[in-house]
Short mmCIF file of C-alpha atoms and ligand atoms in Angstrom, two decimals:
data_model
loop_
_atom_site.label_atom_id
_atom_site.label_comp_id
_atom_site.label_asym_id
_atom_site.label_seq_id
_atom_site.Cartn_x
_atom_site.Cartn_y
_atom_site.Cartn_z
CA MET T 94 25.22 28.33 -36.07
CA ALA T 95 23.09 26.62 -38.68
CA ASN T 96 19.43 26.95 -39.44
CA ILE T 97 17.98 28.83 -36.48
CA THR T 98 17.60 31.97 -38.49
CA ASP T 99 20.67 34.06 -37.78
CA SER T 100 18.41 37.02 -37.18
CA ARG T 101 16.72 35.30 -34.18
CA TRP T 102 20.05 34.35 -32.63
CA ASP T 103 21.43 37.87 -33.26
CA ALA T 104 18.28 39.42 -31.76
CA LEU T 105 18.61 37.18 -28.69
CA LEU T 106 22.25 38.19 -28.19
CA ALA T 107 21.44 41.89 -28.66
CA TRP T 108 18.63 41.62 -26.09
CA LEU T 109 20.89 39.76 -23.64
CA ALA T 110 23.53 42.48 -24.06
CA GLN T 111 20.88 45.07 -23.16
CA HIS T 112 20.33 43.10 -19.94
CA GLY T 113 24.06 43.41 -19.23
CA MET T 114 25.38 40.08 -20.51
CA ASP T 115 29.08 40.02 -21.39
CA LEU T 116 28.95 38.62 -24.94
CA GLY T 117 32.75 38.62 -25.11
CA GLU T 118 32.98 35.56 -22.88
CA LEU T 119 30.33 33.55 -24.77
CA CYS T 120 31.97 30.47 -26.27
CA VAL T 121 28.97 28.35 -27.27
CA GLU T 122 26.40 28.43 -30.05
CA PRO T 123 23.32 26.43 -31.04
CA ARG T 124 23.54 24.10 -34.03
CA GLU T 125 21.30 21.51 -35.55
CA ARG T 126 21.75 18.12 -33.90
CA PRO T 127 20.14 15.34 -35.94
CA GLY T 128 17.57 13.47 -33.85
CA ALA T 129 17.48 16.12 -31.12
CA GLY T 130 16.47 19.40 -32.79
CA TYR T 131 19.20 21.83 -31.84
CA GLY T 132 22.06 21.42 -29.39
CA LEU T 133 24.65 23.65 -27.76
CA PHE T 134 28.14 23.44 -29.29
CA ALA T 135 31.53 24.76 -28.13
CA SER T 136 32.86 27.47 -30.43
CA GLU T 137 36.39 26.98 -29.00
CA ASP T 138 38.18 24.41 -26.80
CA CYS T 139 36.66 24.48 -23.30
CA PRO T 140 38.94 23.11 -20.56
CA PRO T 141 37.37 21.62 -17.42
CA SER T 142 35.19 24.07 -15.44
CA MET T 143 35.72 26.90 -17.92
CA LYS T 144 33.08 29.59 -17.56
CA LEU T 145 30.92 29.43 -20.71
CA PHE T 146 28.56 32.38 -20.20
CA THR T 147 26.51 34.26 -17.60
CA ILE T 148 22.86 35.15 -18.12
CA PRO T 149 21.84 38.21 -16.06
CA ALA T 150 19.05 37.58 -13.54
CA SER T 151 16.70 39.98 -15.37
CA ALA T 152 16.87 37.88 -18.57
CA LEU T 153 15.87 34.67 -16.81
CA LEU T 154 12.22 33.69 -17.24
CA ASN T 155 10.90 32.65 -13.84
CA TRP T 156 8.46 33.45 -11.06
CA LYS T 157 10.62 36.33 -9.79
CA THR T 158 11.03 38.10 -13.12
CA LEU T 159 7.34 37.74 -14.06
CA SER T 160 5.48 38.16 -10.80
CA GLY T 161 5.83 41.97 -10.75
CA HIS T 162 3.92 42.14 -14.05
CA TYR T 163 0.83 40.21 -12.95
CA ALA T 164 -1.91 40.97 -10.39
CA SER T 165 -2.00 38.57 -7.40
CA PRO T 166 0.78 36.36 -8.84
CA LYS T 167 0.75 34.14 -5.76
CA GLN T 168 -2.42 32.61 -7.15
CA LEU T 169 -0.24 30.93 -9.76
CA ASN T 170 2.66 28.53 -9.32
CA ALA T 171 5.76 29.14 -11.45
CA THR T 172 4.76 26.66 -14.17
CA CYS T 173 1.35 28.32 -14.55
CA LEU T 174 2.74 31.85 -14.47
CA ILE T 175 5.48 31.23 -17.04
CA SER T 176 3.15 29.17 -19.25
CA LEU T 177 0.52 31.92 -19.15
CA HIS T 178 3.13 34.50 -20.08
CA LEU T 179 4.35 32.39 -23.02
CA LEU T 180 0.78 31.85 -24.17
CA LEU T 181 0.00 35.59 -24.09
CA HIS T 182 3.07 36.29 -26.21
CA ARG T 183 3.27 33.21 -28.44
CA PRO T 184 4.75 34.05 -31.85
CA GLN T 185 2.12 33.89 -34.57
CA GLY T 186 3.10 31.83 -37.62
CA GLU T 187 6.68 32.61 -38.61
CA MET T 188 6.57 36.04 -36.97
CA GLU T 189 8.51 37.08 -33.89
CA SER T 190 7.04 37.48 -30.41
CA THR T 191 6.46 41.14 -29.67
CA ASP T 192 6.51 40.71 -25.90
CA PRO T 193 8.27 43.84 -24.60
CA LEU T 194 9.73 41.81 -21.70
CA PHE T 195 11.02 38.56 -23.23
CA GLY T 196 10.17 38.80 -26.96
CA PRO T 197 13.58 37.82 -28.42
CA TYR T 198 13.82 34.85 -26.05
CA ILE T 199 10.28 33.65 -26.73
CA SER T 200 10.92 34.02 -30.48
CA ILE T 201 13.77 31.51 -30.45
CA LEU T 202 11.91 28.82 -28.47
CA PRO T 203 10.68 25.76 -30.40
CA ARG T 204 7.62 26.69 -32.46
CA ASP T 205 5.92 23.34 -31.98
CA PHE T 206 6.14 20.10 -30.01
CA ASP T 207 4.56 17.83 -32.60
CA SER T 208 6.93 14.96 -31.86
CA HIS T 209 6.23 15.06 -28.11
CA PRO T 210 3.96 12.23 -26.85
CA LEU T 211 1.91 14.68 -24.77
CA THR T 212 1.00 16.47 -28.00
CA TRP T 213 -0.12 13.12 -29.50
CA LEU T 214 -2.29 12.54 -26.46
CA ALA T 215 -3.78 16.04 -26.57
CA LYS T 216 -4.56 15.69 -30.28
CA SER T 217 -6.10 12.26 -29.77
CA LYS T 218 -8.39 13.68 -27.06
CA ILE T 219 -9.47 16.57 -29.23
CA ALA T 220 -9.54 15.12 -32.78
CA PHE T 221 -11.25 11.82 -33.08
CA GLU T 222 -10.03 10.60 -36.46
CA GLU T 223 -7.32 7.94 -36.70
CA THR T 224 -3.90 9.54 -36.91
CA ILE T 225 -0.33 8.34 -36.79
CA GLU T 226 -0.14 9.91 -33.33
CA GLN T 227 -2.96 7.60 -32.27
CA LEU T 228 -1.04 4.57 -33.57
CA LEU T 229 2.08 5.66 -31.74
CA LEU T 230 0.12 6.04 -28.50
CA GLU T 231 -1.38 2.58 -28.92
CA ALA T 232 2.11 1.15 -29.36
CA LEU T 233 3.35 2.36 -25.96
CA PRO T 234 3.98 -0.03 -23.08
CA GLN T 235 1.10 0.21 -20.59
CA ASP T 236 3.16 1.77 -17.79
CA VAL T 237 4.53 4.42 -20.17
CA ARG T 238 0.98 5.20 -21.25
CA GLU T 239 -0.04 5.52 -17.58
CA ALA T 240 2.85 7.90 -16.90
CA LEU T 241 1.76 9.94 -19.92
CA ASP T 242 -1.82 10.04 -18.63
CA ALA T 243 -0.48 11.34 -15.29
CA LEU T 244 1.42 14.07 -17.13
CA TRP T 245 -1.76 14.95 -19.03
CA ASN T 246 -3.59 15.33 -15.71
CA ARG T 247 -0.83 17.63 -14.46
CA LEU T 248 -1.24 19.73 -17.59
CA LEU T 249 -5.03 19.87 -17.16
CA GLY T 250 -4.64 20.83 -13.49
CA ASP T 251 -2.38 23.75 -14.46
CA TRP T 252 -4.69 24.75 -17.33
CA LYS T 253 -7.61 24.88 -14.89
CA LYS T 254 -5.65 27.14 -12.52
CA VAL T 255 -4.68 29.44 -15.38
CA CYS T 256 -8.29 29.61 -16.63
CA GLN T 257 -9.53 30.48 -13.14
CA TYR T 258 -6.82 33.12 -12.79
CA VAL T 259 -7.65 34.78 -16.12
CA ARG T 260 -11.37 34.78 -15.32
CA HIS T 261 -10.62 36.53 -12.00
CA HIS T 262 -8.07 38.84 -13.59
CA PRO T 263 -9.25 39.51 -17.17
CA ALA T 264 -7.01 42.60 -17.21
CA SER T 265 -4.02 40.24 -17.48
CA LEU T 266 -5.04 39.79 -21.14
CA THR T 267 -4.67 43.49 -21.94
CA ARG T 268 -0.90 43.02 -21.97
CA ALA T 269 -1.09 40.10 -24.42
CA THR T 270 0.64 40.75 -27.73
CA ARG T 271 -1.89 38.61 -29.63
CA PRO T 272 -5.68 38.63 -29.67
CA LEU T 273 -7.11 36.59 -26.79
CA GLU T 274 -10.43 36.76 -24.97
CA SER T 275 -11.14 35.67 -21.42
CA LYS T 276 -13.99 33.42 -22.63
CA ASP T 277 -11.39 31.32 -24.50
CA PHE T 278 -9.90 30.40 -21.12
CA ASN T 279 -12.76 28.06 -20.53
CA GLU T 280 -13.88 25.99 -23.40
CA SER T 281 -11.53 26.37 -26.33
CA ASP T 282 -9.71 23.16 -27.29
CA GLN T 283 -7.55 25.23 -29.60
CA LEU T 284 -6.36 27.34 -26.69
CA LEU T 285 -5.63 24.22 -24.64
CA LEU T 286 -3.34 23.07 -27.49
CA GLU T 287 -1.64 26.46 -27.40
CA PHE T 288 -1.29 26.25 -23.62
CA LEU T 289 0.27 22.84 -24.16
CA TRP T 290 2.94 24.48 -26.36
CA ALA T 291 3.70 26.97 -23.58
CA TRP T 292 3.61 24.33 -20.83
CA LEU T 293 5.92 21.96 -22.72
CA ASN T 294 8.39 24.78 -23.20
CA VAL T 295 8.47 25.17 -19.44
CA ASN T 296 8.48 21.45 -18.66
CA THR T 297 11.24 20.51 -21.11
CA ARG T 298 13.47 23.59 -20.77
CA CYS T 299 13.59 24.68 -17.12
CA ILE T 300 16.46 24.16 -14.68
CA PHE T 301 16.75 24.35 -10.90
CA HIS T 302 17.51 27.91 -9.71
CA ARG T 303 17.23 28.97 -6.09
CA LEU T 304 14.73 31.84 -5.96
CA HIS T 305 12.86 31.20 -2.73
CA ALA T 306 13.86 30.96 0.92
CA SER T 307 12.93 27.29 1.13
CA ILE T 308 15.14 25.02 -0.96
CA SER T 309 12.23 22.64 -1.47
CA ASN T 310 9.95 25.32 -2.92
CA PRO T 311 8.74 23.78 -6.20
CA ASP T 312 9.01 27.20 -7.87
CA ASN T 313 12.81 27.23 -7.54
CA PHE T 314 13.43 26.96 -11.27
CA THR T 315 14.00 29.12 -14.27
CA MET T 316 14.01 29.10 -18.02
CA CYS T 317 17.44 30.27 -19.12
CA PRO T 318 18.24 31.56 -22.62
CA ILE T 319 21.10 29.78 -24.45
CA LEU T 320 21.45 27.11 -21.74
CA ASP T 321 18.14 25.67 -22.84
CA PHE T 322 19.67 24.56 -26.14
CA ALA T 323 21.64 21.97 -24.17
CA ASN T 324 20.65 18.35 -24.79
CA HIS T 325 20.78 15.62 -22.18
CA THR T 326 23.67 13.24 -21.57
CA PRO T 327 23.25 10.30 -19.18
CA ASP T 328 27.02 10.50 -18.50
CA SER T 329 27.33 13.05 -15.70
CA SER T 330 31.12 13.33 -16.21
CA MET T 331 30.34 14.98 -19.58
CA SER T 332 27.74 17.35 -18.17
CA MET T 333 28.14 21.11 -17.97
CA GLN T 334 27.65 22.49 -14.46
CA PRO T 335 25.76 25.53 -13.22
CA MET T 336 28.05 27.68 -11.07
CA PRO T 337 26.70 27.82 -7.49
CA THR T 338 24.82 31.09 -6.99
CA ASN T 339 24.91 33.35 -3.94
CA ALA T 340 21.61 31.83 -2.87
CA ASP T 341 23.16 28.33 -3.10
CA ILE T 342 26.21 29.42 -1.14
CA TRP T 343 24.39 31.38 1.60
CA GLY T 344 21.45 29.00 1.76
CA SER T 345 18.90 31.67 0.92
CA PRO T 346 18.32 34.28 -1.79
CA GLN T 347 18.86 37.94 -0.86
CA ARG T 348 15.48 39.53 -0.21
CA SER T 349 16.01 42.76 -2.08
CA LYS T 350 17.37 41.28 -5.29
CA GLY T 351 15.46 39.84 -8.23
CA GLY T 352 17.43 36.61 -8.01
CA ASP T 353 20.99 35.66 -8.98
CA ASP T 354 22.60 35.63 -12.41
CA PHE T 355 23.03 32.17 -13.93
CA THR T 356 26.54 31.08 -14.91
CA LEU T 357 27.22 27.87 -16.77
CA MET T 358 30.58 26.11 -16.66
CA ALA T 359 32.03 23.34 -18.83
CA SER T 360 32.27 19.79 -17.47
CA ARG T 361 34.53 19.52 -14.45
CA GLU T 362 36.15 16.38 -15.81
CA ILE T 363 36.81 16.69 -19.52
CA THR T 364 38.00 19.22 -22.08
CA THR T 365 35.34 19.84 -24.72
CA LYS T 366 36.91 20.48 -28.11
CA GLY T 367 35.75 23.40 -30.24
CA GLY T 368 32.90 22.11 -32.46
CA ASP T 369 31.87 19.38 -29.98
CA GLU T 370 28.48 19.29 -28.32
CA LEU T 371 28.10 20.47 -24.73
CA CYS T 372 25.41 18.60 -22.81
CA LEU T 373 23.68 18.67 -19.45
CA THR T 374 22.51 15.74 -17.33
CA TYR T 375 18.82 16.48 -16.78
CA GLY T 376 18.72 13.97 -13.93
CA ALA T 377 19.20 10.24 -13.32
CA HIS T 378 15.96 9.58 -15.16
CA CYS T 379 14.89 6.22 -16.56
CA ASN T 380 13.83 6.05 -20.20
CA THR T 381 10.12 6.05 -19.34
CA THR T 382 10.51 9.41 -17.62
CA LEU T 383 12.70 10.84 -20.38
CA PHE T 384 10.20 9.71 -23.01
CA VAL T 385 7.12 10.99 -21.23
CA GLU T 386 8.51 14.28 -19.93
CA TYR T 387 11.02 15.19 -22.66
CA GLY T 388 10.05 13.09 -25.69
CA PHE T 389 13.25 11.08 -26.24
CA VAL T 390 15.10 8.11 -24.74
CA ASN T 391 18.72 7.32 -23.93
CA VAL T 392 20.00 4.99 -26.63
CA PHE T 393 21.54 1.65 -25.59
CA THR T 394 22.61 -1.73 -26.94
CA SER T 395 21.90 -5.21 -25.61
CA ASP T 396 25.58 -5.48 -24.59
CA MET T 397 25.36 -2.31 -22.50
CA ILE T 398 22.42 -3.78 -20.60
CA ALA T 399 23.95 -7.25 -20.29
CA GLY T 400 27.19 -5.69 -18.99
CA GLY T 401 25.39 -3.38 -16.56
CA SER T 402 26.88 -0.20 -18.07
CA PHE T 403 23.45 1.21 -19.00
CA ARG T 404 20.92 2.20 -16.39
CA GLY T 405 18.18 0.00 -17.89
CA GLU T 406 14.98 -0.04 -15.85
CA VAL T 407 11.64 -1.79 -16.26
CA ASN T 408 8.46 -1.11 -14.32
CA VAL T 409 6.72 -4.42 -13.52
CA GLN T 410 3.77 -3.00 -11.61
CA ASN T 411 1.10 -4.20 -14.02
CA VAL T 412 2.47 -7.73 -14.46
CA MET T 413 2.84 -8.09 -10.68
CA ALA T 414 -0.64 -6.78 -9.97
CA ALA T 415 -2.03 -9.16 -12.62
CA SER T 416 -0.24 -12.09 -10.98
CA PHE T 417 -1.77 -11.12 -7.62
CA ASP T 418 -5.20 -10.82 -9.23
CA SER T 419 -4.91 -14.25 -10.88
CA GLY T 420 -5.18 -15.87 -7.44
CA GLU T 421 -7.98 -15.83 -4.92
CA ARG T 422 -9.85 -12.50 -4.65
CA ASP T 423 -9.52 -12.24 -0.86
CA ARG T 424 -5.84 -13.00 -1.03
CA ALA T 425 -5.23 -10.33 -3.68
CA ALA T 426 -7.09 -7.77 -1.55
CA TRP T 427 -5.14 -8.77 1.57
CA LEU T 428 -1.80 -8.57 -0.26
CA LYS T 429 -2.64 -5.12 -1.52
CA SER T 430 -3.74 -3.74 1.82
CA THR T 431 -0.79 -5.30 3.70
CA LEU T 432 1.73 -3.91 1.21
CA GLU T 433 0.00 -0.52 1.29
CA ASP T 434 0.05 -0.46 5.09
CA GLU T 435 3.77 -1.19 5.10
CA GLY T 436 4.46 1.32 2.29
CA TYR T 437 5.54 -1.32 -0.24
CA TRP T 438 2.68 -1.29 -2.74
CA GLY T 439 3.84 -0.38 -6.25
CA ASP T 440 6.93 1.23 -7.74
CA TRP T 441 8.22 -2.28 -8.47
CA THR T 442 11.13 -2.28 -10.88
CA LEU T 443 13.91 -4.34 -12.48
CA HIS T 444 17.36 -2.79 -12.96
CA ALA T 445 20.32 -3.59 -15.20
CA SER T 446 22.80 -1.61 -13.15
CA PRO T 447 24.71 -1.70 -10.96
CA PRO T 448 25.36 -5.35 -11.91
CA PRO T 449 24.18 -7.97 -11.32
CA ALA T 450 20.86 -7.09 -12.96
CA HIS T 451 18.37 -7.18 -10.10
CA PRO T 452 14.84 -6.56 -8.86
CA SER T 453 14.34 -3.49 -6.64
CA PHE T 454 14.11 -4.08 -2.88
CA ARG T 455 10.46 -3.03 -3.08
CA LEU T 456 9.79 -5.74 -5.64
CA ILE T 457 11.64 -8.39 -3.63
CA THR T 458 9.62 -7.38 -0.56
CA ALA T 459 6.32 -7.76 -2.41
CA LEU T 460 7.40 -11.07 -3.94
CA ARG T 461 8.45 -12.41 -0.52
CA LEU T 462 5.03 -11.62 0.89
CA HIS T 463 3.23 -13.07 -2.13
CA SER T 464 5.24 -16.29 -1.86
CA LEU T 465 4.73 -16.48 1.89
CA VAL T 466 0.95 -16.23 1.69
CA ALA T 467 0.86 -18.55 -1.32
CA SER T 468 2.63 -21.20 0.80
CA THR T 469 -0.40 -21.34 3.11
CA SER T 470 -3.83 -22.66 2.27
CA LYS T 471 -5.44 -19.47 3.62
CA PRO T 472 -6.16 -16.24 1.76
CA THR T 473 -4.74 -14.06 4.54
CA MET T 474 -2.18 -14.33 7.31
CA THR T 475 -2.26 -13.56 11.00
CA TRP T 476 -0.08 -10.88 12.56
CA GLU T 477 2.11 -13.58 14.16
CA SER T 478 2.65 -15.57 10.98
CA LEU T 479 3.68 -12.37 9.19
CA GLN T 480 6.52 -11.69 11.59
CA PRO T 481 9.28 -13.48 9.60
CA TRP T 482 8.49 -11.19 6.64
CA ARG T 483 8.40 -8.08 8.84
CA ALA T 484 11.69 -9.12 10.46
CA VAL T 485 13.35 -8.86 7.02
CA LEU T 486 11.85 -5.41 6.54
CA LEU T 487 13.23 -4.33 9.90
CA GLY T 488 16.68 -5.70 9.02
CA GLU T 489 16.56 -8.25 11.81
CA THR T 490 17.05 -11.17 9.41
CA GLU T 491 18.11 -11.41 5.78
CA ILE T 492 15.53 -13.82 4.44
CA VAL T 493 12.12 -15.15 5.41
CA SER T 494 13.19 -18.77 4.84
CA GLU T 495 15.11 -20.83 2.26
CA ASP T 496 11.81 -22.04 0.79
CA ASN T 497 10.51 -18.51 0.55
CA GLU T 498 13.70 -17.41 -1.27
CA ASP T 499 13.35 -20.26 -3.72
CA SER T 500 9.70 -19.51 -4.30
CA TRP T 501 9.94 -15.72 -4.91
CA ARG T 502 12.93 -16.18 -7.22
CA LYS T 503 10.82 -18.58 -9.32
CA ALA T 504 7.97 -16.07 -9.30
CA LEU T 505 10.43 -13.40 -10.45
CA LEU T 506 11.48 -15.61 -13.37
CA ARG T 507 7.84 -15.92 -14.43
CA ILE T 508 7.38 -12.16 -14.27
CA CYS T 509 10.50 -11.58 -16.38
CA GLU T 510 9.37 -14.17 -18.91
CA THR T 511 5.92 -12.57 -19.17
CA ILE T 512 7.47 -9.15 -19.75
CA GLN T 513 9.83 -10.53 -22.37
CA ALA T 514 7.08 -12.41 -24.20
CA ASP T 515 4.76 -9.36 -24.25
CA ALA T 516 7.52 -7.10 -25.52
CA GLU T 517 8.62 -9.56 -28.21
CA LYS T 518 5.03 -9.79 -29.47
CA GLN T 519 4.87 -5.99 -29.69
CA LEU T 520 8.09 -5.81 -31.66
CA VAL T 521 6.96 -8.44 -34.15
CA SER T 522 3.55 -6.89 -34.69
CA SER T 523 4.80 -3.31 -34.96
CA HIS T 524 4.80 -1.61 -38.37
CA LEU T 525 5.22 1.77 -36.80
CA VAL T 526 8.36 2.78 -38.63
CA GLU T 527 6.73 2.41 -42.07
CA GLU T 528 3.46 3.95 -40.94
CA SER T 529 5.09 6.97 -39.35
CA GLN T 530 7.17 7.93 -42.41
CA GLY T 531 4.72 10.75 -43.18
CA LYS T 532 6.07 12.88 -40.32
CA SER T 533 9.60 14.26 -40.29
CA TRP T 534 10.00 12.97 -36.73
CA GLY T 535 7.93 9.78 -37.22
CA ALA T 536 10.67 7.19 -37.82
CA TRP T 537 12.74 8.59 -34.94
CA MET T 538 9.87 8.40 -32.48
CA ALA T 539 8.89 4.93 -33.72
CA ASP T 540 12.46 3.92 -32.98
CA ASN T 541 12.27 5.45 -29.49
CA ILE T 542 9.18 3.33 -28.83
CA ARG T 543 11.00 0.26 -30.15
CA LEU T 544 13.80 1.01 -27.66
CA LEU T 545 11.28 1.18 -24.80
CA TRP T 546 10.16 -2.35 -25.68
CA LEU T 547 13.73 -3.61 -26.25
CA GLU T 548 14.71 -2.31 -22.81
CA ARG T 549 12.00 -4.54 -21.35
CA ILE T 550 13.38 -7.55 -23.20
CA TYR T 551 17.06 -6.96 -22.41
CA VAL T 552 16.61 -6.04 -18.74
CA SER T 553 14.29 -9.00 -18.11
CA ALA T 554 16.80 -11.31 -19.81
CA ALA T 555 19.60 -9.91 -17.65
CA VAL T 556 17.57 -10.45 -14.46
CA ILE T 557 16.74 -14.01 -15.55
CA ARG T 558 20.47 -14.64 -16.01
CA SER T 559 21.18 -13.25 -12.53
CA VAL T 560 18.56 -15.52 -10.95
CA GLU T 561 19.74 -18.56 -12.89
CA THR T 562 23.37 -18.03 -11.94
CA GLY T 563 22.32 -17.72 -8.30
CA ASP T 564 23.23 -14.05 -7.78
CA GLN T 565 22.08 -12.74 -4.41
CA PHE T 566 20.37 -9.36 -4.40
C1 SAM Q 651 16.27 21.73 -23.13
S1 SAM Q 651 15.74 21.25 -24.68
C2 SAM Q 651 17.25 21.02 -25.52
C3 SAM Q 651 17.29 21.77 -26.83
C4 SAM Q 651 16.43 21.21 -27.90
N1 SAM Q 651 17.10 20.06 -28.52
C5 SAM Q 651 16.09 22.24 -28.96
O1 SAM Q 651 16.10 21.89 -30.14
O2 SAM Q 651 15.78 23.36 -28.63
C6 SAM Q 651 15.13 19.62 -24.32
C7 SAM Q 651 14.61 18.87 -25.52
O3 SAM Q 651 15.68 18.52 -26.40
C8 SAM Q 651 15.53 17.19 -26.89
N2 SAM Q 651 16.63 16.37 -26.36
C9 SAM Q 651 17.39 16.65 -25.28
N3 SAM Q 651 18.34 15.73 -25.10
C10 SAM Q 651 18.19 14.82 -26.07
C11 SAM Q 651 18.87 13.61 -26.42
N4 SAM Q 651 19.90 13.16 -25.71
N5 SAM Q 651 18.42 12.92 -27.50
C12 SAM Q 651 17.37 13.36 -28.22
N6 SAM Q 651 16.68 14.51 -27.94
C13 SAM Q 651 17.09 15.23 -26.88
C14 SAM Q 651 14.16 16.73 -26.39
O4 SAM Q 651 13.23 17.06 -27.37
C15 SAM Q 651 13.97 17.57 -25.16
O5 SAM Q 651 12.60 17.74 -24.83
#
């Protein structure tokens, strides 16, 4: 391994061995991966489905392994409980965490999340001077910024719960391995920034793990040493696979046990050569989600989007809503309430794959309604006159009418052109790369933002081509 100090890696392995891990079977190691921090690399050839390592249940950081150490743990969800624990035992400066439970694991976690957009947002809320982070935030597409604001609200909601918990249970601080006072869990911006570090560790490094009787319990996840060095691949055939646990197989965790061990296997489909990177597919996430939640994007080229081999996606919510609002006020209000009533308001997207590039069914549905009402001289429609549109929703017919098809496809072209034009303006006016040189991660993140805009241009262009060549969606 390179650059994570050998002593931290050695200490982690020694601690895992104390928990009963078989180090003899370990055939991966973390290494620096330019543009992604560290990654997990094969230390020998790994044939398909080869077992890579097993982390004992007691060394997993999750609700089960922590709850016994906190009073009334049910007052906290897993994200809050793990984040609080990380905060209480955060390494100070370059020192190691002295947490008697998870110290060697906490010590090897990232020490900061400066390149993460949620950190930019937190800093911009707290410090008011102009910073490069502020410029980067201003350069984001509006829907990405809205998704980031929603993530910020999730963070604040969890911070509030943790503050309430600590005020009710100040004794929880007596176990902290750093000086903290319960009054700080109220007003201190500095502590919110530290909570952010803990929370981002949880949010960017956890993986599904069945701990609770209900499979849909949102606390069914864990942080898992070593595995959490794995970077994301959008190609699921390359992805490592968690081995199904007893809880997965039997449909429920055993009551008496503290949860199952976690075993990771190599990709089912390919042999990974010694020295190659081993990745995980975090999920079929679009770039907006990857950027906001994890702080990176899947890289693509215009050809990949034009050919439909990249899962390019563009949210057109704001442009659509603006086009509704540009008409009569009563009509805009009626459109919104009708689409809300039918469950089709919002989440309107364009997609590059599978080809042909296409609008989502939700978007087509909204466009059909917009075109239908626009074809009348009235701001609203009666129940009867809406029936052709509802018949399409119910699958009774395929289209509202030929005219309606023609009209919404033209409206779609206008939306795509607006998105393209906006994005092109942003690219021309952006000097982000030069301005962000001062940060080690600046040019990389400026490039990620450029990709977010390029995706808008390429996907819109691909949808325009589909409409112009008469593709049916
Ligand atoms: C589970 S961690 C993976 C290990 C991490 N790279 C590290 O240095 O510890 C997830 C984080 O890794 C980075 N990452 C993961 N996959 C990436 C990718 N394909 N490209 C760039 N960064 C990636 C992002 O910062 C993400 O939030």
